Short mmCIF file of C-alpha atoms in Angstrom, two decimals:
data_model
loop_
_atom_site.label_atom_id
_atom_site.label_comp_id
_atom_site.label_asym_id
_atom_site.label_seq_id
_atom_site.Cartn_x
_atom_site.Cartn_y
_atom_site.Cartn_z
CA MET K 1279 174.86 128.02 118.88
CA PHE K 1280 176.49 124.58 119.31
CA THR K 1281 173.72 122.65 118.60
CA THR K 1282 172.63 124.80 115.59
CA SER K 1283 176.24 124.48 114.28
CA PHE K 1284 176.27 120.79 114.89
CA TRP K 1285 172.80 120.15 112.97
CA ILE K 1286 173.80 122.58 110.05
CA LEU K 1287 177.05 120.62 109.84
CA ALA K 1288 175.51 117.21 110.07
CA ILE K 1289 173.20 117.99 107.30
CA TRP K 1290 175.68 119.40 105.23
CA LEU K 1291 177.57 116.41 105.46
CA ILE K 1292 174.72 114.08 104.37
CA VAL K 1293 173.86 116.34 101.52
CA ASN K 1294 177.47 116.59 100.25
CA GLY K 1295 178.43 112.95 100.85
CA ILE K 1296 175.30 112.11 98.77
CA TRP K 1297 176.25 114.67 96.14
CA THR K 1298 179.59 113.67 95.98
CA CYS K 1299 178.75 109.98 95.42
CA LEU K 1300 176.49 111.00 92.48
CA ALA K 1301 178.97 113.32 90.58
CA THR K 1302 182.35 112.15 91.13
CA HIS K 1303 183.21 112.65 87.45
CA ASN K 1304 182.13 116.53 87.65
CA GLN K 1305 185.84 117.97 88.47
CA SER K 1306 184.74 121.64 88.94
CA LEU K 1307 181.94 120.63 91.27
CA MET K 1308 184.36 118.46 93.42
CA LYS K 1309 186.67 121.56 93.80
CA TRP K 1310 183.91 123.99 95.00
CA PHE K 1311 182.54 121.21 97.57
CA ALA K 1312 186.32 120.62 98.73
CA TRP K 1313 186.70 124.17 99.52
CA ILE K 1314 183.33 124.91 101.00
CA ASN K 1315 184.09 121.72 103.31
CA VAL K 1316 187.57 123.36 104.37
CA ILE K 1317 185.25 126.58 105.36
CA ALA K 1318 182.68 124.52 107.06
CA ILE K 1319 185.65 122.56 108.82
CA VAL K 1320 187.43 125.83 109.95
CA TRP K 1321 184.08 127.21 111.05
CA ALA K 1322 183.02 124.34 113.02
CA PHE K 1323 186.53 124.51 114.97
CA TYR K 1324 186.75 127.82 115.56
CA GLY K 1325 183.31 129.02 115.36
CA ALA K 1326 181.27 126.84 117.80
CA THR K 1327 181.18 126.60 121.46
CA SER K 1328 181.32 123.23 123.09
CA VAL K 1329 178.28 121.52 124.70
CA ALA K 1330 179.25 118.39 126.59
CA ALA K 1331 176.39 116.20 125.34
CA LEU K 1332 177.15 116.76 121.55
CA SER K 1333 181.01 117.17 121.60
CA GLY K 1334 181.56 113.75 120.64
CA TRP K 1335 179.14 113.51 117.67
CA PHE K 1336 180.10 117.06 116.58
CA THR K 1337 184.22 116.02 116.47
CA THR K 1338 183.36 112.79 114.60
CA VAL K 1339 181.08 114.49 111.98
CA ASN K 1340 183.67 117.27 111.75
CA TRP K 1341 186.57 114.43 111.20
CA VAL K 1342 184.16 112.68 108.47
CA ASN K 1343 183.89 115.99 107.00
CA VAL K 1344 187.73 116.39 106.74
CA ILE K 1345 187.88 112.79 104.95
CA LEU K 1346 185.28 113.88 102.60
CA ALA K 1347 186.88 117.13 101.84
CA ILE K 1348 190.29 115.11 101.21
CA CYS K 1349 188.66 112.85 98.87
CA GLN K 1350 186.78 115.53 96.96
CA SER K 1351 190.12 117.49 96.25
CA TYR K 1352 191.30 114.53 95.01
CA LEU K 1353 188.76 113.86 92.86
CA GLY K 1354 188.39 117.69 91.77
CA TYR K 1355 192.35 118.16 91.24
CA ARG K 1356 193.15 115.04 89.53
CA LYS K 1357 194.81 115.07 85.94
CA ASN K 1358 192.86 114.78 82.68
CA GLY K 1359 189.81 114.02 84.49
CA HIS K 1360 189.92 110.24 85.32
CA ILE K 1361 192.19 108.11 87.65
CA ALA K 1362 195.41 107.18 86.02
CA GLN K 1363 195.85 102.97 85.50
CA GLN K 1364 198.65 101.33 85.13
CA HIS K 1365 199.14 99.02 82.47
#
């Protein structure tokens, strides 16, 4: 179960990361991806049992997913659809 969970999370991270880079101006999509990442993170922390050989990689992939979810939340919930510029 753990190795399957690891590979699902790793593939999701790659697809999600690429799509996030390509669609940074689509706020609706960023909101969806952020919430899907939150679900994936909770599932990974509580749904997978540990296997010693992959536990370090699994933790790393999961924390990268946390960072990506934070970035997506920022991009999805920012005001006016763009980053505010100071003049």
